[in-house]
């Protein structure tokens, strides 16, 4: 089932999410729906708060543009950032309206530990684009959007654009 995506400035995107205590059938269904929603929106990653569920669950498929599907699920992910700071160019987000994009500083690699859908723990090192997608999605679990990382000036310009867009939508 394709779920509705929560959009900025919805306050549900600013909250830290709770850990998943047990992998239930309900959690598996949510993950399947998150994949369907992500692929339908042509996104490369989606976090549960983006579909209004305040849980520490991420789905992603950073390879989808050039390769066969390679879906990944991370439940309760914990990140250790490593490597140097790199520029993530023209980052965007399914929850950030007006197709806004901006460069964001990220780390070049992350070591992640997480739970899979069988309840097993795994750990791995990610670098390059998958690592950037994972950092973006883990931010969502902590109530952080990529626009929280941009300069104050760029942010206020963006916020005024959103305000105008929302006013127009409300009066239409
Ligand atoms: Zn996002």
CSV table of C-alpha atoms and ligand atoms in Angstrom, one decimal:
chain,number,residue,atom,x,y,z
A,1,UNK,CA,0.0,0.0,0.0
A,2,UNK,CA,1.3,3.4,-0.9
A,3,UNK,CA,1.4,5.7,2.2
A,4,UNK,CA,1.0,9.4,2.4
A,5,UNK,CA,4.4,11.2,2.8
A,6,UNK,CA,4.6,13.8,5.6
A,7,UNK,CA,5.9,17.1,4.3
A,8,UNK,CA,7.9,19.9,6.0
A,9,UNK,CA,6.9,21.9,8.0
A,10,UNK,CA,4.8,19.1,9.6
A,11,UNK,CA,6.1,18.9,13.3
A,12,UNK,CA,6.1,15.1,13.1
A,13,UNK,CA,9.3,15.4,11.1
A,14,UNK,CA,11.0,17.1,14.1
A,15,UNK,CA,10.6,14.4,16.7
A,16,UNK,CA,13.1,11.7,17.7
A,17,UNK,CA,11.6,8.3,17.0
A,18,UNK,CA,11.3,5.3,19.3
A,19,UNK,CA,13.2,2.1,18.9
A,20,UNK,CA,11.4,-0.9,17.5
A,21,UNK,CA,11.0,-3.5,20.4
A,22,UNK,CA,10.1,-6.5,18.3
A,23,UNK,CA,9.8,-7.4,14.7
A,24,UNK,CA,6.1,-8.2,14.3
A,25,UNK,CA,3.9,-8.8,11.3
A,26,UNK,CA,2.8,-5.2,11.6
A,27,UNK,CA,6.4,-4.0,11.3
A,28,UNK,CA,7.0,-6.2,8.2
A,29,UNK,CA,3.9,-4.8,6.6
A,30,UNK,CA,5.0,-1.2,7.4
A,31,UNK,CA,8.4,-2.0,5.8
A,32,UNK,CA,6.8,-3.4,2.7
A,33,UNK,CA,4.5,-0.3,2.4
A,34,UNK,CA,7.5,2.0,2.9
A,35,UNK,CA,9.3,0.3,0.0
A,36,UNK,CA,6.2,0.6,-2.2
A,37,UNK,CA,5.9,4.3,-1.3
A,38,UNK,CA,9.6,4.9,-1.8
A,39,UNK,CA,9.7,3.3,-5.3
A,40,UNK,CA,6.5,5.0,-6.3
A,41,UNK,CA,8.0,8.4,-5.4
A,42,UNK,CA,11.3,7.5,-7.1
A,43,UNK,CA,13.2,8.0,-3.9
A,44,UNK,CA,16.4,6.3,-2.8
A,45,UNK,CA,15.5,6.2,0.9
A,46,UNK,CA,12.6,6.6,3.3
A,47,UNK,CA,12.4,6.8,7.1
A,48,UNK,CA,9.3,5.7,9.1
A,49,UNK,CA,8.6,9.3,10.4
A,50,UNK,CA,8.2,10.4,6.8
A,51,UNK,CA,5.0,8.2,6.6
A,52,UNK,CA,3.9,9.4,10.1
A,53,UNK,CA,5.2,6.4,12.1
A,54,UNK,CA,7.6,7.6,14.8
A,55,UNK,CA,9.8,4.4,14.8
A,56,UNK,CA,13.5,3.8,14.1
A,57,UNK,CA,13.1,2.1,10.7
A,58,UNK,CA,14.8,3.0,7.4
A,59,UNK,CA,14.4,1.5,3.9
A,60,UNK,CA,16.7,2.4,1.1
A,61,UNK,CA,17.8,1.4,-2.4
A,62,UNK,CA,20.7,3.8,-3.4
A,63,UNK,CA,21.5,1.6,-6.4
A,64,UNK,CA,18.1,1.8,-8.0
A,65,UNK,CA,18.9,4.2,-10.8
A,66,UNK,CA,21.6,2.2,-12.5
A,67,UNK,CA,21.2,-1.3,-11.2
A,68,UNK,CA,18.6,-4.0,-10.5
A,69,UNK,CA,16.7,-3.3,-7.2
A,70,UNK,CA,18.8,-3.8,-4.1
A,71,UNK,CA,16.4,-3.0,-1.2
A,72,UNK,CA,17.9,-2.6,2.3
A,73,UNK,CA,16.2,-2.4,5.7
A,74,UNK,CA,17.7,-1.0,8.8
A,75,UNK,CA,15.8,-1.3,12.1
A,76,UNK,CA,17.2,0.6,15.1
A,77,UNK,CA,20.3,1.7,13.2
A,78,UNK,CA,23.2,3.2,15.1
A,79,UNK,CA,25.9,5.1,13.2
A,80,UNK,CA,29.5,5.8,13.8
A,81,UNK,CA,30.6,8.4,11.3
A,82,UNK,CA,34.1,8.1,9.9
A,83,UNK,CA,36.4,9.4,7.1
A,84,UNK,CA,36.6,13.0,6.1
A,85,UNK,CA,33.8,15.5,5.6
A,86,UNK,CA,32.5,15.5,2.0
A,87,UNK,CA,30.0,17.5,0.2
A,88,UNK,CA,26.8,15.7,-0.6
A,89,UNK,CA,25.8,17.6,-3.8
A,90,UNK,CA,22.3,18.7,-4.4
A,91,UNK,CA,20.7,16.6,-1.7
A,92,UNK,CA,16.9,16.5,-1.7
A,93,UNK,CA,14.2,14.8,0.3
A,94,UNK,CA,10.7,13.4,-0.4
A,95,UNK,CA,9.5,15.4,2.7
A,96,UNK,CA,11.0,18.7,1.6
A,97,UNK,CA,8.6,20.4,-0.8
A,98,UNK,CA,9.2,22.4,-4.0
A,99,UNK,CA,11.9,19.9,-5.0
A,100,UNK,CA,14.4,22.0,-3.0
A,101,UNK,CA,18.0,20.8,-3.2
A,102,UNK,CA,21.1,21.9,-1.5
A,103,UNK,CA,24.7,20.8,-0.9
A,104,UNK,CA,25.2,19.3,2.6
A,105,UNK,CA,28.3,18.3,4.5
A,106,UNK,CA,28.4,14.6,5.3
A,107,UNK,CA,31.0,12.0,6.3
A,108,UNK,CA,32.5,9.9,3.6
A,109,UNK,CA,31.8,6.6,5.4
A,110,UNK,CA,29.7,5.2,8.2
A,111,UNK,CA,29.9,2.1,10.3
A,112,UNK,CA,26.3,1.0,11.0
A,113,UNK,CA,24.9,-1.6,13.3
A,114,UNK,CA,21.2,-2.5,13.0
A,115,UNK,CA,18.5,-5.2,13.2
A,116,UNK,CA,17.1,-6.9,10.2
A,117,UNK,CA,13.6,-8.2,9.6
A,118,UNK,CA,14.4,-11.5,11.1
A,119,UNK,CA,15.4,-9.8,14.3
A,120,UNK,CA,19.1,-10.5,13.7
A,121,UNK,CA,21.8,-7.9,14.3
A,122,UNK,CA,24.2,-7.0,11.6
A,123,UNK,CA,27.1,-4.5,11.2
A,124,UNK,CA,28.7,-3.1,8.1
A,125,UNK,CA,30.8,-0.3,6.7
A,126,UNK,CA,29.2,1.9,4.0
A,127,UNK,CA,30.9,4.5,1.9
A,128,UNK,CA,30.0,6.7,-1.0
A,129,UNK,CA,26.4,7.4,-2.0
A,130,UNK,CA,24.9,4.6,0.2
A,131,UNK,CA,26.6,6.1,3.2
A,132,UNK,CA,25.2,9.6,2.4
A,133,UNK,CA,21.7,8.2,2.0
A,134,UNK,CA,22.0,6.4,5.3
A,135,UNK,CA,23.2,9.5,7.1
A,136,UNK,CA,20.3,11.5,5.6
A,137,UNK,CA,17.7,8.8,6.7
A,138,UNK,CA,19.2,8.4,10.3
A,139,UNK,CA,18.9,12.2,10.7
A,140,UNK,CA,15.1,11.7,10.1
A,141,UNK,CA,14.9,9.3,13.0
A,142,UNK,CA,16.4,12.0,15.2
A,143,UNK,CA,14.0,14.7,13.9
A,144,UNK,CA,16.6,16.3,11.6
A,145,UNK,CA,16.1,17.3,8.0
A,146,UNK,CA,18.8,18.1,5.5
A,147,UNK,CA,17.6,21.7,5.5
A,148,UNK,CA,18.6,21.9,9.1
A,149,UNK,CA,22.2,21.6,7.9
A,150,UNK,CA,22.2,24.5,5.5
A,151,UNK,CA,23.2,28.1,6.2
A,152,UNK,CA,20.7,30.3,8.1
A,153,UNK,CA,20.4,32.6,5.0
A,154,UNK,CA,19.6,29.8,2.6
A,155,UNK,CA,17.1,28.4,5.1
A,156,UNK,CA,15.2,31.6,5.6
A,157,UNK,CA,15.0,32.1,1.8
A,158,UNK,CA,13.6,28.6,1.5
A,159,UNK,CA,11.2,29.0,4.4
A,160,UNK,CA,9.7,32.1,2.9
A,161,UNK,CA,9.2,30.2,-0.4
A,162,UNK,CA,7.4,27.4,1.5
A,163,UNK,CA,5.3,30.0,3.3
A,164,UNK,CA,4.2,31.6,0.1
A,165,UNK,CA,3.5,28.2,-1.5
A,166,UNK,CA,1.4,27.1,1.5
A,167,UNK,CA,-0.5,30.4,1.5
A,168,UNK,CA,-1.3,29.9,-2.2
A,169,UNK,CA,-2.4,26.3,-1.6
A,170,UNK,CA,-4.7,27.4,1.3
A,171,UNK,CA,-6.4,30.2,-0.6
A,172,UNK,CA,-6.8,28.1,-3.9
B,1,LIG,ZN1,14.6,12.8,3.6
